[in-house]
Amino acid sequence: MDRLQHLQQLMAHGHCAESMSKIHNSRNRISRLIETYFYYIKECIKKDFPSLSFMRDHIGNEGAIYGGFIDTVGEIEPVRRNAFVGDCNASFTSNQYNIHLCWVRHNSKLKVIATGHSHVHIDCFENSSVEVVISSPTAKVYINQYGSSHVQISGHCECAVCKIHDTETYK
């Protein structure tokens, strides 16, 4: 059994029956496994599944090109959906008419510069911290803050909406 088949088996145990066919149909591709993670991201975060150690051991840096950033440091090229888990210390610029969805977990730090007409949606959890610089009056930023996460917004703050939830994760 190769590494990706083993990964599929392990992931299948933590997912609901509905998602198991998506995992099976991933056909040993990390891209499709990451896609499944994003499709069921609310349940994955609520259940803390897959665990951080699992992601470090079985996905690692290979998930970054699909938006799965694990312990990533430095400037990244964002995709539409981005998960920052572990001990990330990453940054990116959202520009033009781009839309970026971000989930920031564990001890990750994320800095986002929003320019142009971009839209950025961020959900942050645990001890993560997010710094957003809005450099354009036409950019929009929406943040959901959970648990002990920290958020700092500067620039055109009127273009940001930050909702603080009194729960550790999604309900």
Coordinates of C-alpha atoms in Angstrom, one line a residue, residues 57-168:
D57 CA 3.1 13.5 8.5
H58 CA 1.0 12.8 5.4
I59 CA 0.5 16.0 3.5
G60 CA 3.4 18.3 4.5
N61 CA 4.5 20.8 1.9
E62 CA 2.8 18.9 -1.0
G63 CA -0.6 20.5 -0.1
A64 CA 0.6 24.1 -0.5
I65 CA 0.0 24.3 -4.3
Y66 CA -3.6 23.4 -3.5
G67 CA -4.0 25.9 -0.7
G68 CA -3.1 23.5 2.2
F69 CA -0.4 25.4 4.0
I70 CA 1.2 23.5 6.9
D71 CA 3.9 25.2 8.9
T72 CA 4.6 27.5 5.9
V73 CA 6.8 30.5 6.4
G74 CA 7.1 33.5 4.1
E75 CA 5.3 35.1 1.2
I76 CA 2.8 32.7 -0.5
E77 CA 0.9 32.8 -3.7
P78 CA -2.7 32.4 -2.6
V79 CA -5.4 30.3 -4.3
R80 CA -9.1 30.7 -3.9
R81 CA -9.3 28.6 -0.7
N82 CA -6.4 28.6 1.7
A83 CA -5.9 26.8 5.0
F84 CA -3.0 27.9 7.3
V85 CA -2.4 25.2 10.0
G86 CA 0.3 24.5 12.5
D87 CA 3.0 27.2 12.9
C88 CA 2.6 29.2 9.7
N89 CA 4.1 32.6 9.5
A90 CA 2.8 33.6 6.1
S91 CA 1.7 36.6 4.1
F92 CA 0.1 37.4 0.8
T93 CA -1.4 40.2 -1.2
S94 CA -4.9 40.0 -2.5
N95 CA -5.3 42.3 -5.5
Q96 CA -7.5 43.2 -8.5
Y97 CA -10.9 41.5 -8.3
N98 CA -9.6 38.3 -6.6
I99 CA -11.6 36.5 -3.9
H100 CA -9.7 34.6 -1.2
L101 CA -11.2 32.4 1.5
C102 CA -8.8 31.7 4.4
W103 CA -8.9 29.5 7.5
V104 CA -6.2 30.1 10.1
R105 CA -5.6 27.6 12.9
H106 CA -3.4 26.5 15.7
N107 CA -0.5 29.0 16.2
S108 CA -0.4 30.3 12.7
K109 CA 0.2 34.0 11.9
L110 CA -1.1 35.5 8.6
K111 CA -0.6 38.9 7.2
V112 CA -2.9 39.9 4.3
I113 CA -2.7 43.1 2.2
A114 CA -6.0 43.8 0.5
T115 CA -5.7 46.0 -2.6
G116 CA -7.9 46.9 -5.6
H117 CA -11.4 45.5 -5.5
S118 CA -10.3 42.2 -3.8
H119 CA -12.4 40.4 -1.2
V120 CA -10.9 38.4 1.6
H121 CA -12.9 36.2 4.0
I122 CA -10.9 34.8 7.0
D123 CA -12.0 32.5 9.8
C124 CA -9.4 32.3 12.6
F125 CA -9.3 29.8 15.4
E126 CA -7.2 28.8 18.5
N127 CA -4.1 30.9 19.1
S128 CA -3.8 32.1 15.5
S129 CA -3.3 35.8 14.7
V130 CA -4.3 37.7 11.6
E131 CA -3.0 41.1 10.5
V132 CA -4.9 42.8 7.7
V133 CA -3.8 45.9 5.9
I134 CA -6.5 47.3 3.7
S135 CA -4.8 49.6 1.2
S136 CA -7.7 50.3 -1.1
P137 CA -11.1 51.9 -0.2
T138 CA -12.7 49.4 -2.6
A139 CA -11.3 46.2 -1.0
K140 CA -13.5 44.2 1.4
V141 CA -12.4 42.0 4.3
Y142 CA -14.7 39.8 6.4
I143 CA -13.3 38.1 9.5
N144 CA -14.9 35.6 11.8
Q145 CA -12.8 35.4 15.0
Y146 CA -13.1 32.3 17.3
G147 CA -11.5 31.2 20.5
S148 CA -8.3 33.0 21.5
S149 CA -7.4 34.2 18.1
H150 CA -6.2 37.7 17.5
V151 CA -7.0 40.2 14.7
Q152 CA -5.4 43.5 13.8
I153 CA -6.8 45.7 11.0
S154 CA -5.2 48.8 9.6
G155 CA -5.6 51.1 6.6
H156 CA -9.2 51.5 5.4
C157 CA -10.7 49.9 8.4
E158 CA -14.2 50.9 7.3
C159 CA -13.9 48.2 4.6
A160 CA -13.6 45.5 7.2
V161 CA -16.2 43.5 9.1
C162 CA -15.0 41.5 12.0
K163 CA -17.4 39.3 13.9
I164 CA -16.3 37.9 17.3
H165 CA -17.8 34.5 18.2
D166 CA -18.0 33.4 21.8
T167 CA -17.2 29.8 20.8
E168 CA -13.9 28.0 20.1

